[in-house]
Coordinates of C-alpha atoms in Angstrom, one line a residue:
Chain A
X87 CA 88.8 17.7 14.2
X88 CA 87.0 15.2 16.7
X89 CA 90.0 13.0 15.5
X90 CA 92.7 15.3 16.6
X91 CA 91.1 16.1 20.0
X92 CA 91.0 12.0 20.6
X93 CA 94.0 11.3 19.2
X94 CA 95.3 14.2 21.6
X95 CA 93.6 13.2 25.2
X96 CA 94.2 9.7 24.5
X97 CA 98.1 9.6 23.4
X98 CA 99.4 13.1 24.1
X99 CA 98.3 14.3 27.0
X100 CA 99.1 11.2 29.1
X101 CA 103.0 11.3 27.2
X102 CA 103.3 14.4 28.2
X103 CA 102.5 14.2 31.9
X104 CA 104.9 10.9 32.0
X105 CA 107.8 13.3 30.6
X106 CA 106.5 16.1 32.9
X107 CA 107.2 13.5 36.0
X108 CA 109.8 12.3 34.7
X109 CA 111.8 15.5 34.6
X110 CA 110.6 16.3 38.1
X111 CA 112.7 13.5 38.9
X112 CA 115.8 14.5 36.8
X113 CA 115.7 17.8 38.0
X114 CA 116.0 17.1 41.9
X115 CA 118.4 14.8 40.7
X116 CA 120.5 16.9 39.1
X117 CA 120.5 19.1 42.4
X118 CA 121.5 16.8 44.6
X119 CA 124.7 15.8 41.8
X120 CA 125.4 19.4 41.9
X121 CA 126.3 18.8 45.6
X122 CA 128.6 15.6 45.5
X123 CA 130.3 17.3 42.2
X124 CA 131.6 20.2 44.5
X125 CA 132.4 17.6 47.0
X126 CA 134.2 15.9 44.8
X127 CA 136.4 18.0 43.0
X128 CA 137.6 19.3 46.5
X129 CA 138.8 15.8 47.3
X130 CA 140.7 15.8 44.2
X131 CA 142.5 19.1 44.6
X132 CA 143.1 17.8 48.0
X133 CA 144.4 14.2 47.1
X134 CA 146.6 16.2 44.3
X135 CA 149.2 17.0 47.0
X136 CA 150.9 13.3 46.6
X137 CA 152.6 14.2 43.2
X138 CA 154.5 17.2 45.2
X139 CA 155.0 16.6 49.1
X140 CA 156.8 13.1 49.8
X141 CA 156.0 14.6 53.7
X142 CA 154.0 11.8 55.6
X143 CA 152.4 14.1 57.9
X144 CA 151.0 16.5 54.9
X145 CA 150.0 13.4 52.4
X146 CA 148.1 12.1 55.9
X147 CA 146.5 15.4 56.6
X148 CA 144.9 15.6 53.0
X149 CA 143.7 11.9 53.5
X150 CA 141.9 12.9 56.4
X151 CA 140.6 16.2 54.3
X152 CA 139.3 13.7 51.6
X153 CA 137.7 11.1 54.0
X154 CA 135.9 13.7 55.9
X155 CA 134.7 15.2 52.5
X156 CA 133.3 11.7 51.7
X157 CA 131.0 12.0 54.5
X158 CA 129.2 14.7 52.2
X159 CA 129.3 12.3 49.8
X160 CA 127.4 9.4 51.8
X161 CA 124.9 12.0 52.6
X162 CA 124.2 13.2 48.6
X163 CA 123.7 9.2 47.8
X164 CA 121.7 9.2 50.8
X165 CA 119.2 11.6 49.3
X166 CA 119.6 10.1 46.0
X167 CA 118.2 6.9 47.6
X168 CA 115.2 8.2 48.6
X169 CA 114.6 9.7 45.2
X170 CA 115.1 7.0 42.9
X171 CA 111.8 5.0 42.6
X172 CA 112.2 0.8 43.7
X173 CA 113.9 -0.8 40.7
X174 CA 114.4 2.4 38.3
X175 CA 118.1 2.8 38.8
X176 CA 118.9 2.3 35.3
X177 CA 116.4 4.9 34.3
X178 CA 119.0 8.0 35.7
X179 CA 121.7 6.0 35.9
X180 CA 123.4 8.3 33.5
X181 CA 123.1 11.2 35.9
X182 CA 125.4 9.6 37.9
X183 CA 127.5 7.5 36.3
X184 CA 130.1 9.4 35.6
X185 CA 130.5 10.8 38.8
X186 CA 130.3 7.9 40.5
X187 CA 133.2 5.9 38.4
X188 CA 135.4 9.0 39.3
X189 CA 134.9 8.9 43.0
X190 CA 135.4 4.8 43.0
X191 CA 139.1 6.1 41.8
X192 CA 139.2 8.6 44.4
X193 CA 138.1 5.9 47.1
X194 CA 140.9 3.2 45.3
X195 CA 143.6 5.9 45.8
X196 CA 142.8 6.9 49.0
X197 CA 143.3 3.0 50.1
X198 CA 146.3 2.4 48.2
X199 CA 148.2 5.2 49.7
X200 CA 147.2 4.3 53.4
X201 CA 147.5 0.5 52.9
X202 CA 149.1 -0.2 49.0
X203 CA 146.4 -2.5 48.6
X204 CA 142.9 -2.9 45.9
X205 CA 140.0 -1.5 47.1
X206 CA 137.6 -4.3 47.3
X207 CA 134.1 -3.8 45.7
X208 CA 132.1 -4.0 49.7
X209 CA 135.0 -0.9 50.6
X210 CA 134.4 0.9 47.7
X211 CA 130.4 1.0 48.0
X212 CA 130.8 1.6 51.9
X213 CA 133.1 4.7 50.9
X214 CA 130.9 6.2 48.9
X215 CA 127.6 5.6 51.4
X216 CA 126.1 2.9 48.5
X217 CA 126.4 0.2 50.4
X218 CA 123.1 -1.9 51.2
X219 CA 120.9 0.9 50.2
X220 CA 117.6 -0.3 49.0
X221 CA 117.5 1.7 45.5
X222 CA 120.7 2.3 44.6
X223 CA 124.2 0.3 44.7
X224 CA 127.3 0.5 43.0
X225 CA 127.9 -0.7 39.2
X226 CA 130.6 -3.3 38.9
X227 CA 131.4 -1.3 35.6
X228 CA 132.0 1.7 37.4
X229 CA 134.3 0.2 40.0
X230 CA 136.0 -1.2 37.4
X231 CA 136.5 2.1 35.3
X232 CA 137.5 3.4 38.7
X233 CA 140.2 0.7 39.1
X234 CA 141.6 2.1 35.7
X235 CA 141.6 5.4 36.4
X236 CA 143.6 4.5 39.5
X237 CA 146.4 2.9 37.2
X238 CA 146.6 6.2 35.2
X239 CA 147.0 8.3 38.3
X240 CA 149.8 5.6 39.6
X241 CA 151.6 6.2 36.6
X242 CA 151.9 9.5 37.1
X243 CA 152.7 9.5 40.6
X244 CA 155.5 6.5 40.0
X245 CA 157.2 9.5 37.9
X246 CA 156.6 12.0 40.5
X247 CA 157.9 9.8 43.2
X248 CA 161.2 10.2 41.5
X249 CA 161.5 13.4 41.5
X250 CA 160.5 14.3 45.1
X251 CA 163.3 11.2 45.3
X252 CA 161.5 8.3 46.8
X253 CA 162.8 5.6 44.4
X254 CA 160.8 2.7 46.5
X255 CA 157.6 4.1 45.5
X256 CA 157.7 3.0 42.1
X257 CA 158.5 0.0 42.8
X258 CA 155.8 -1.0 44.8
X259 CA 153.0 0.5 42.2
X260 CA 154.5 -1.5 39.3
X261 CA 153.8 -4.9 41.4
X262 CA 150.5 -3.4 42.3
X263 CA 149.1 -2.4 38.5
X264 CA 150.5 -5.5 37.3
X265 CA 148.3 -7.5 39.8
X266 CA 145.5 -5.0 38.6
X267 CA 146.3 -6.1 34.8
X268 CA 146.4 -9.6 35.4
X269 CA 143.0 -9.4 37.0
X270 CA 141.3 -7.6 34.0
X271 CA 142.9 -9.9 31.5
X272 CA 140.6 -12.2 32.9
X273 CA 137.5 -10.1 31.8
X274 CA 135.6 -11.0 28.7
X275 CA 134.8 -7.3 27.7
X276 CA 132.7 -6.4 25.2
X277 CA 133.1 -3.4 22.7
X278 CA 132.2 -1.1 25.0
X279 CA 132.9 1.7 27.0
X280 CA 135.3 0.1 29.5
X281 CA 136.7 -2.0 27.2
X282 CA 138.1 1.5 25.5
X283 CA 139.1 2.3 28.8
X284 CA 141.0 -0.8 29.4
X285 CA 142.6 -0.1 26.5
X286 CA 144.8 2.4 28.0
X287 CA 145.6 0.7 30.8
X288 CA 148.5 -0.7 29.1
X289 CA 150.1 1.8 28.4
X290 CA 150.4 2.7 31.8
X291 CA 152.0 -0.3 32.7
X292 CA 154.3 0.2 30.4
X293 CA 155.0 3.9 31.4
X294 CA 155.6 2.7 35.0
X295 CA 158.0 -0.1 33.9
X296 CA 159.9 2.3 32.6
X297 CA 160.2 4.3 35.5
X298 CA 161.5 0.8 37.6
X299 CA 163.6 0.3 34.3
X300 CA 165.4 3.5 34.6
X301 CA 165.6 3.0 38.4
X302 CA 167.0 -0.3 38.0
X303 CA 169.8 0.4 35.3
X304 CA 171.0 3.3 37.5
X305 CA 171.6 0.6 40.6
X306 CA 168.8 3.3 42.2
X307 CA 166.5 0.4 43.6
X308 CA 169.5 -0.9 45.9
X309 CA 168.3 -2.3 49.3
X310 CA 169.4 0.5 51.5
X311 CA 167.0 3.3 50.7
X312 CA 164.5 1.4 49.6
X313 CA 164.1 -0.8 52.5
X314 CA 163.7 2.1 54.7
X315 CA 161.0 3.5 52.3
X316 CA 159.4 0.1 52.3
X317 CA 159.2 0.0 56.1
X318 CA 157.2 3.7 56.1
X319 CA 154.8 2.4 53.9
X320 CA 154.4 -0.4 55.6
X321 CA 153.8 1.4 58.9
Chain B
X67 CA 161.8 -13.0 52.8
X68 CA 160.0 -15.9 52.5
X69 CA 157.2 -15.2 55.1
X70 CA 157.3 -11.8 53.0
X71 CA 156.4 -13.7 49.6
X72 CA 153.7 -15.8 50.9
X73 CA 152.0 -13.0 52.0
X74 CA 151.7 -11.5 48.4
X75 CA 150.6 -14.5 46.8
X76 CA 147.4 -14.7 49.1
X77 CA 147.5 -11.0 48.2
X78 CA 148.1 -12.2 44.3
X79 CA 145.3 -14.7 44.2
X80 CA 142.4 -12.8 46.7
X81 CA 142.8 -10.2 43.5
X82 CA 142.3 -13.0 41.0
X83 CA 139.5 -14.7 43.0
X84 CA 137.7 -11.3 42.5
X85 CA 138.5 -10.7 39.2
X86 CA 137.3 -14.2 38.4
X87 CA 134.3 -13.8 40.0
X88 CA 134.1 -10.2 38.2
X89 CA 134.3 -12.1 34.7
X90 CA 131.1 -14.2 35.6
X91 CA 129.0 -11.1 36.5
X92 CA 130.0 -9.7 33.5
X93 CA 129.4 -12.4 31.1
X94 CA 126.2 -13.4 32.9
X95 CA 125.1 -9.8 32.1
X96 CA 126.4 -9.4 28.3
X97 CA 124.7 -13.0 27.6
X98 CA 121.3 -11.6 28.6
X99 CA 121.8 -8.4 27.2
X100 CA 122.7 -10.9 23.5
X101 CA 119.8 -13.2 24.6
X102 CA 117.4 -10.2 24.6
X103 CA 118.5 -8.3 21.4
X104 CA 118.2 -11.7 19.8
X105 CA 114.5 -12.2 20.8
X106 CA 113.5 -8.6 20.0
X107 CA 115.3 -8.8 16.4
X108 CA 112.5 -11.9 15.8
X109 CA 109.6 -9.6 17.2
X110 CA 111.5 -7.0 14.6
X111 CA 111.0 -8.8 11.9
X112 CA 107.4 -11.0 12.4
X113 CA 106.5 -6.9 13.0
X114 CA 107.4 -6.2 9.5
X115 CA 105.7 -9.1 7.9
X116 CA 102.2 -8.3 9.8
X117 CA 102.5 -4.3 8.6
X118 CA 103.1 -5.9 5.0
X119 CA 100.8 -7.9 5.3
X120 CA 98.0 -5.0 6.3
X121 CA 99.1 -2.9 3.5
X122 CA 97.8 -6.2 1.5
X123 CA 93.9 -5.4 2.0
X124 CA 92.7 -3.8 -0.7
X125 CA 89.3 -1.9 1.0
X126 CA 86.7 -2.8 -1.6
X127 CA 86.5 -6.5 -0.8
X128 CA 85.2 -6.7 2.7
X129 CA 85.5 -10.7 2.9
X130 CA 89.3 -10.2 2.6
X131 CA 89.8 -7.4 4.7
X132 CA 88.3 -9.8 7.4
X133 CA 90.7 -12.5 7.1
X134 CA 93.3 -10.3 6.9
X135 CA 93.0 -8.1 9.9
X136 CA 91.9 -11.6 11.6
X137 CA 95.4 -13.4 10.6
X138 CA 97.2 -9.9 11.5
X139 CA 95.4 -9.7 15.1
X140 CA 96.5 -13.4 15.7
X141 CA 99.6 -13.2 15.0
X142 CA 100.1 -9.3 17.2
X143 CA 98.9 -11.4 19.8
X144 CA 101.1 -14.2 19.4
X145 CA 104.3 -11.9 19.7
X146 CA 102.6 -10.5 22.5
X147 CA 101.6 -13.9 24.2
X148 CA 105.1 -15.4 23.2
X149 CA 107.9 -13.5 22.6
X150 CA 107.5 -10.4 24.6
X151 CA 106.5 -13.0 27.6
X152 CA 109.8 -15.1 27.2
X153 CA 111.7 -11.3 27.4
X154 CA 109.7 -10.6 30.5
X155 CA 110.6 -13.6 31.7
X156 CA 114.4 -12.9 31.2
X157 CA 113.5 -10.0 32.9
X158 CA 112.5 -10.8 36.4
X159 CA 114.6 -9.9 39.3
X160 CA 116.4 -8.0 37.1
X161 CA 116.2 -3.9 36.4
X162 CA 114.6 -3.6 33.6
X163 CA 115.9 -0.3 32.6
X164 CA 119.2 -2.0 32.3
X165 CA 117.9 -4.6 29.2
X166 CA 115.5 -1.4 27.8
X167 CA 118.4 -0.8 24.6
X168 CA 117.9 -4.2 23.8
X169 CA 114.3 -4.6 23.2
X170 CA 113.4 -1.2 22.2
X171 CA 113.4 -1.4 18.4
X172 CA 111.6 -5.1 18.8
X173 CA 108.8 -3.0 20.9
X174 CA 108.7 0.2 18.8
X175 CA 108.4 -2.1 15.6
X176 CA 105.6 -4.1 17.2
X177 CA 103.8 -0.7 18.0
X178 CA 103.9 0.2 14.3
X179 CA 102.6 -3.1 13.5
X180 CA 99.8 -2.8 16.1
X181 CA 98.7 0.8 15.6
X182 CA 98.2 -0.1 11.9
X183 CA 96.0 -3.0 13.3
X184 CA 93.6 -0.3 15.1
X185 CA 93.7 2.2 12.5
X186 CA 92.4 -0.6 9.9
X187 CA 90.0 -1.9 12.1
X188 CA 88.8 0.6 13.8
X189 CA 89.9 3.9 13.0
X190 CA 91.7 4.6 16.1
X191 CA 94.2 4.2 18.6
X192 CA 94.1 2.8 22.0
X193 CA 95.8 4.4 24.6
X194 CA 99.3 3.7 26.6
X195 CA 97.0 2.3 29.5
X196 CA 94.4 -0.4 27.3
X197 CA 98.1 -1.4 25.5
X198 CA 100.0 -1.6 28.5
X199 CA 97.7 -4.6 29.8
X200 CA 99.1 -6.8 26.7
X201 CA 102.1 -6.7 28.5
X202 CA 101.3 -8.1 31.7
X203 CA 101.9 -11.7 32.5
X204 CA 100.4 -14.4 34.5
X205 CA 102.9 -17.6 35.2
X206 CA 101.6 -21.2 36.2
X207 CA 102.1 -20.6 39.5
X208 CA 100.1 -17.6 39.3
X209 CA 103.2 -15.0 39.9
X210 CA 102.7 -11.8 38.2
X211 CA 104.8 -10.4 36.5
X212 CA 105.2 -7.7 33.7
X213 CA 107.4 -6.2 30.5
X214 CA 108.5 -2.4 30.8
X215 CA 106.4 -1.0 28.4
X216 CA 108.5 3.0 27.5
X217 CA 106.0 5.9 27.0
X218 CA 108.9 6.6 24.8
X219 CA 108.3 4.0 22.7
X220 CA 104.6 4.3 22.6
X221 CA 105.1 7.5 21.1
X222 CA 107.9 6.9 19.1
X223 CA 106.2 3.5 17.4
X224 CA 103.3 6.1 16.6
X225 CA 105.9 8.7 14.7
X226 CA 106.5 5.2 12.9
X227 CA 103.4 4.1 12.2
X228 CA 103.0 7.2 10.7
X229 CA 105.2 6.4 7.7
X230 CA 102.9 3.2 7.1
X231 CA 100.2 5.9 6.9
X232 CA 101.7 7.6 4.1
X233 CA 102.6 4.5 2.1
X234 CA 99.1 3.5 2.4
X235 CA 97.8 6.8 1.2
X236 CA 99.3 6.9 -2.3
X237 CA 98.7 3.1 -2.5
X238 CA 95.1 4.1 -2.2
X239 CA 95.3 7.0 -4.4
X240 CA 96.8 4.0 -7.1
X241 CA 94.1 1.9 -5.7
X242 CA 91.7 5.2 -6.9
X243 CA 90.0 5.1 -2.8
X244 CA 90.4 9.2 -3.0
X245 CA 88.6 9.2 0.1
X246 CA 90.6 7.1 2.1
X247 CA 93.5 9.6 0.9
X248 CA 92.0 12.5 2.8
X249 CA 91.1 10.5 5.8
X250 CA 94.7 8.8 5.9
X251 CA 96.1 12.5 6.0
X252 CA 93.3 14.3 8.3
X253 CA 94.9 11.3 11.0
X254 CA 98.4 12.0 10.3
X255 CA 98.2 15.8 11.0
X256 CA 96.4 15.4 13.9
X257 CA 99.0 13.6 15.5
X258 CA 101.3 16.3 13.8
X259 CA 99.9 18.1 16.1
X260 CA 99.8 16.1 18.9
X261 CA 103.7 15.9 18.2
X262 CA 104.2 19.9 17.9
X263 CA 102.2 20.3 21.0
X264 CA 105.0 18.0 23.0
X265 CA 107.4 19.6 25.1
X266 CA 110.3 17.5 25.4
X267 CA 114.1 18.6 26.0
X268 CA 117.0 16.9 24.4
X269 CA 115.0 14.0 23.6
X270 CA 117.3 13.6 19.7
X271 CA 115.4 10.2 19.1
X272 CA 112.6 11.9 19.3
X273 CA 112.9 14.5 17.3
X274 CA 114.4 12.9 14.6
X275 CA 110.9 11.3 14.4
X276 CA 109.2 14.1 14.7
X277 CA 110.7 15.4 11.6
X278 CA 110.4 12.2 9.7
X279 CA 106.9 12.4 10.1
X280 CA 106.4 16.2 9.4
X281 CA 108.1 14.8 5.7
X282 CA 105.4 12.2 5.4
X283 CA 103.1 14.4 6.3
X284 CA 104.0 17.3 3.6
X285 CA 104.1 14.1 1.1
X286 CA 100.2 13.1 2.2
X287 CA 99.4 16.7 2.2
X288 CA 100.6 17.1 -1.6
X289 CA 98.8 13.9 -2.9
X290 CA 95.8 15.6 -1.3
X291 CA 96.7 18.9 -3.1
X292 CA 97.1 17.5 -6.5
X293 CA 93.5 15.2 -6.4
X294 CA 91.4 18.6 -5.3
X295 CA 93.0 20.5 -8.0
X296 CA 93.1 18.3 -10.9
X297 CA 90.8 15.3 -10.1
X298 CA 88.7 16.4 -12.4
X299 CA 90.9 17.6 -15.1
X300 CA 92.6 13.8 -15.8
X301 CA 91.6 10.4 -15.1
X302 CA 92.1 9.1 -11.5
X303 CA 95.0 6.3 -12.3
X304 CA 97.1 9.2 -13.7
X305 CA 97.1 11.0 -10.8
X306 CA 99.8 9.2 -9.3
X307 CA 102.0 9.8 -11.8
X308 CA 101.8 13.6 -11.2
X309 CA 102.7 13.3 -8.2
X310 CA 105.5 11.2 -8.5
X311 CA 107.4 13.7 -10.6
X312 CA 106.6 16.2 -8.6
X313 CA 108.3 14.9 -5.7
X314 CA 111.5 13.6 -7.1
X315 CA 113.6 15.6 -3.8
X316 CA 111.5 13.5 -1.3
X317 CA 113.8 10.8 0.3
X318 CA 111.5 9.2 2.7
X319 CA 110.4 6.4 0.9
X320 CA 112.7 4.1 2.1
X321 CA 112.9 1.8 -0.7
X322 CA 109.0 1.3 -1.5
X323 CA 107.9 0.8 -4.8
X324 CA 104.8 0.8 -6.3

């Protein structure tokens, strides 16, 4: 019996108290996630009105709508900064990983549809309020897997750019994801998680190609209209 | 046109120059991550040797239970003073946490190994604190710097170590040291307990253990059954045989033999 009390005060007790802490953490974590989620998903109901309004001024509005939103986003990684203990970001890094890869789309999108250009990484982090923050920062891999969940949404939206009957729009995203696949062909991934994700990737290029493909045969990419187009996306 | 297409190609290659520099991060990060798993596979493995080489001491000859918990106390040290420093090494400036997959079976295995050590020698276990110091380093230059040492796999090199406990028990019930069988189980359930007085949430790794060691413990617990009840009806050396047929469902020996 004088064994098991030992054993218990020495080993036990202090484990216990470390996972006791540690949840403390995890828990005010989890609250403040609770918060950018919500923020988050209203960003992507509002960004879902490109797939069905080709009107400038409405596409513009809900671009506004989803920056503004992002300021509640700087503020949750704010908090989170002041959490997270010096050099433990790996610790909780799965409590927001996930989130985080899925907002680095919503900041890509957001930039390709008001300049048709890649988000650079420095963007990206200042976006999402991670930028230069002393505990937290943002994962290259989750930019990344953000990058490729832009490609999936461009697919979609080269499709639904034909029907609302902008046939210039395609054009331009197939350029743009095939700079994007060029640049991770130049990655060594490993067998992970991203690598699975890449995966995919081309099979969005080759859903988009056959968008252009079906404009193209149909003489629908001719200079006329799609000048014109080109010009508003320009401005 | 032409001003047009010069304007995508710095477009083109500012994409590729930070893809290219992308692939270096990358790589620079998956050769560590490789570098470490490689280093704690060795600390793996010299682990392994030291535990078998513990289970070696036969308790009646004191003169070789000295050498060997002497050689086995060098060489702990040795993978403390050698290859956990070079991991820690590989680990400064960079987040720990991030590397922690790779090294944790190295440093669980090690714990085994080194509980096993203090159990032999002296009949306890030191805590998280006196073990922690082992992993903090001293460079010429008189930087400090340390390894990250897991609670988690304090505890879960314990629910290990355990195992080694049970092995050792019917090894000393075939070695005929029916004392050391009682004690061996009397320290195993009281970190049973220990274990069932945890509360931890979603923790699977940790579980699993905890079950694993509730089966060595029923195991111990039987072997301790079988010498009250019929150490005196047979002779000592046969009593390993009873159990052995008893226990014919027990999976948890991972491959030992007698």
């Amino acid at each position: 019996m004088a064994y098991c009390n030992k054993v218990i005060t020495d080993i036990f007790s202090p484990f216990q108290e470390h996972i006791n802490a540690e949840q403390d953490v995890r828990d005010e974590i989890r609250t403040i996630m609770k918060d950018i989620e919500r923020s988050l998903r209203e960003i992507v109901i509002s960004l879902q009105v490109i797939h069905s309004e080709i009107d400038c001024e409405k596409i513009h509005n809900s671009i506004l709508k989803s920056r503004e939103l992002f300021e509640e986003i700087r503020k949750g990684y704010d908090a989170l900064d002041k959490i997270i203990p010096a050099g433990q970001y790996y610790r909780y890094n799965d409590h927001w990983r996930y989130t985080t890869q899925r907002l680095c789309f919503l900041a890509s999108l957001i930039v390709f549809i008001e300049k048709g250009t890649l988000i650079d990484r420095t963007t990206t982090e200042q976006i999402l309020g991670v930028h230069k923050k002393d505990n937290i920062h943002l994962d290259l891999e989750d930019y990344l897997m953000g990058l490729l969940n832009l490609a999936s949404e461009l697919s979609r939206f080269a499709i639904n750019s034909v029907i609302l009957g902008d046939y210039s729009r395609p054009l331009q995203i197939s350029k743009f994801v095939a700079e994007l696949n060029a640049g991770f062909r130049l990655l060594n991934l490993k067998n992970d998680s991203l690598r699975k994700r890449f995966d995919v990737l081309k099979y969005d290029v080759k859903k988009i190609e056959e968008v252009v493909y079906d404009l193209s045969i149909r003489g629908l990419t001719g200079a006329g209209q799609s000048q014109e187009a080109v010009t508003k996306t320009a401005e | 046109m032409s001003k047009n297409r010069g304007r995508s190609k710095i477009k083109k290659n500012r994409c590729f120059v930070a893809f290219r520099a992308f692939s270096c991060e990358l790589d620079e990060k998956h050769d560590r991550h490789e570098n470490i798993v490689k280093l704690s596979r060795d600390i793996t493995i010299e682990s392994k040797r030291i535990i078998f080489l513990l289970h070696s001491i036969n308790t009646d000859i004191d003169s070789k239970k000295l050498s060997v918990l002497e050689e086995a106390g060098k060489r702990l040290q040795t993978l403390c003073d050698n290859n956990f420093k070079t991991i820690a090494k590989e680990l400064i400036g960079h987040d720990p946490y991030l590397y922690h997959r790779a090294f944790t079976s190295g440093m669980q295995e090690f714990i085994e190994a080194l509980c096993f050590f203090q159990y032999i020698k002296n009949n306890h276990l030191e805590s998280w604190n006196a073990v922690n110091i082992n992993f903090q380093y001293n460079d010429e230059e008189a930087t400090q710097f340390q390894l990250l040492f897991s609670q988690y796999d304090f505890i879960m090199g314990i629910a290990d170590f355990t195992g080694e406990l049970m092995r050792k028990c019917i090894n000393s019930l075939g070695g005929g040291n029916i004392n050391d069988c009682f004690q061996l189980c009397n320290f195993v359930r009281a970190i049973n307990t220990g274990f069932l007085g945890l509360i931890y949430s979603g923790n699977r790794e940790l579980s699993r253990k905890a079950y694993v060691l509730r089966q060595s413990l029923n195991k111990m617990e039987l072997v301790c059954y079988n010498i009250q009840i019929r150490g005196s009806e047979i002779p000592k050396d046969m009593l390993l045989n009873v159990i052995e047929s008893q226990d014919i469902d027990s999976d948890v020996d991972e491959g030992f033999s007698m």
